[in-house]
Amino acid sequence: HSPGVQPADLEEVVKKGVKTVVIGRGMSEALQVPPSTVDYLKKNGIDVLVLQTEKAVAEYNALAAQGVKVGGVFHSTC
């Protein structure tokens, strides 16, 4: 859970050309997402949403249904 989601964890998603990345922190939001990870995405012109996993999945599905090129990283437990 710590250090959490690192920029290197998202390189493959960024290379796909997504416009938004949704990060699910787990059911109890235990997974950390450091500021450096958010900064990395923003510097690549990508919007980022960091949410509790159930909310993250709902947001991901809503964006995908709208045709947004969206990527996601979801922690399914904790």
Short mmCIF file of C-alpha atoms in Angstrom, two decimals:
data_model
loop_
_atom_site.label_atom_id
_atom_site.label_comp_id
_atom_site.label_asym_id
_atom_site.label_seq_id
_atom_site.Cartn_x
_atom_site.Cartn_y
_atom_site.Cartn_z
CA HIS A 1 0.00 0.00 0.00
CA SER A 2 2.99 2.23 0.44
CA PRO A 3 4.67 3.69 -1.56
CA GLY A 4 1.58 3.01 -3.62
CA VAL A 5 0.99 3.72 -7.30
CA GLN A 6 4.22 5.00 -8.83
CA PRO A 7 4.72 6.75 -12.20
CA ALA A 8 6.41 3.61 -13.55
CA ASP A 9 3.22 1.67 -12.82
CA LEU A 10 1.36 3.90 -15.27
CA GLU A 11 3.83 4.09 -18.16
CA GLU A 12 2.00 1.49 -20.24
CA VAL A 13 -1.33 3.27 -19.76
CA VAL A 14 0.21 6.63 -20.70
CA LYS A 15 1.72 5.12 -23.86
CA LYS A 16 -1.78 4.08 -24.97
CA GLY A 17 -2.68 7.76 -25.40
CA VAL A 18 -5.40 7.98 -22.78
CA LYS A 19 -6.87 11.37 -21.89
CA THR A 20 -7.93 10.41 -18.36
CA VAL A 21 -6.67 7.89 -15.82
CA VAL A 22 -8.88 6.69 -12.98
CA ILE A 23 -7.07 5.24 -9.97
CA GLY A 24 -9.01 3.13 -7.46
CA ARG A 25 -7.38 3.18 -4.03
CA GLY A 26 -9.17 0.12 -2.66
CA MET A 27 -12.39 -0.42 -0.78
CA SER A 28 -11.06 1.36 2.32
CA GLU A 29 -8.72 3.65 0.33
CA ALA A 30 -5.57 2.05 1.76
CA LEU A 31 -3.52 2.24 -1.45
CA GLN A 32 -1.40 5.37 -1.55
CA VAL A 33 -1.14 7.64 -4.60
CA PRO A 34 1.75 10.03 -4.05
CA PRO A 35 1.76 13.57 -5.48
CA SER A 36 4.61 12.59 -7.82
CA THR A 37 2.28 10.13 -9.56
CA VAL A 38 -0.44 12.72 -10.05
CA ASP A 39 2.17 15.23 -11.28
CA TYR A 40 3.54 12.67 -13.75
CA LEU A 41 0.12 12.21 -15.31
CA LYS A 42 -0.65 15.92 -15.42
CA LYS A 43 2.73 16.67 -17.04
CA ASN A 44 1.74 14.20 -19.76
CA GLY A 45 -1.52 16.09 -20.35
CA ILE A 46 -3.66 13.45 -18.67
CA ASP A 47 -6.51 14.17 -16.28
CA VAL A 48 -6.40 11.99 -13.17
CA LEU A 49 -9.11 10.93 -10.74
CA VAL A 50 -8.15 9.20 -7.49
CA LEU A 51 -11.17 7.58 -5.82
CA GLN A 52 -12.36 4.75 -3.63
CA THR A 53 -12.48 1.69 -5.87
CA GLU A 54 -16.28 1.33 -6.22
CA LYS A 55 -16.52 5.03 -7.14
CA ALA A 56 -13.51 4.70 -9.44
CA VAL A 57 -15.10 1.81 -11.34
CA ALA A 58 -18.35 3.74 -11.75
CA GLU A 59 -16.47 6.82 -12.98
CA TYR A 60 -14.36 4.75 -15.37
CA ASN A 61 -17.48 3.10 -16.83
CA ALA A 62 -19.24 6.46 -17.19
CA LEU A 63 -16.28 8.03 -18.98
CA ALA A 64 -15.86 5.01 -21.27
CA ALA A 65 -19.57 5.12 -22.13
CA GLN A 66 -19.12 8.78 -23.12
CA GLY A 67 -16.34 7.79 -25.51
CA VAL A 68 -13.52 9.26 -23.42
CA LYS A 69 -10.18 7.52 -23.97
CA VAL A 70 -9.78 6.42 -20.36
CA GLY A 71 -7.40 4.10 -18.57
CA GLY A 72 -7.71 2.68 -15.09
CA VAL A 73 -5.73 1.17 -12.28
CA PHE A 74 -7.87 -0.44 -9.59
CA HIS A 75 -6.87 -1.85 -6.21
CA SER A 76 -9.60 -4.38 -5.48
CA THR A 77 -9.11 -4.90 -1.75
CA CYS A 78 -8.27 -2.88 1.39
#
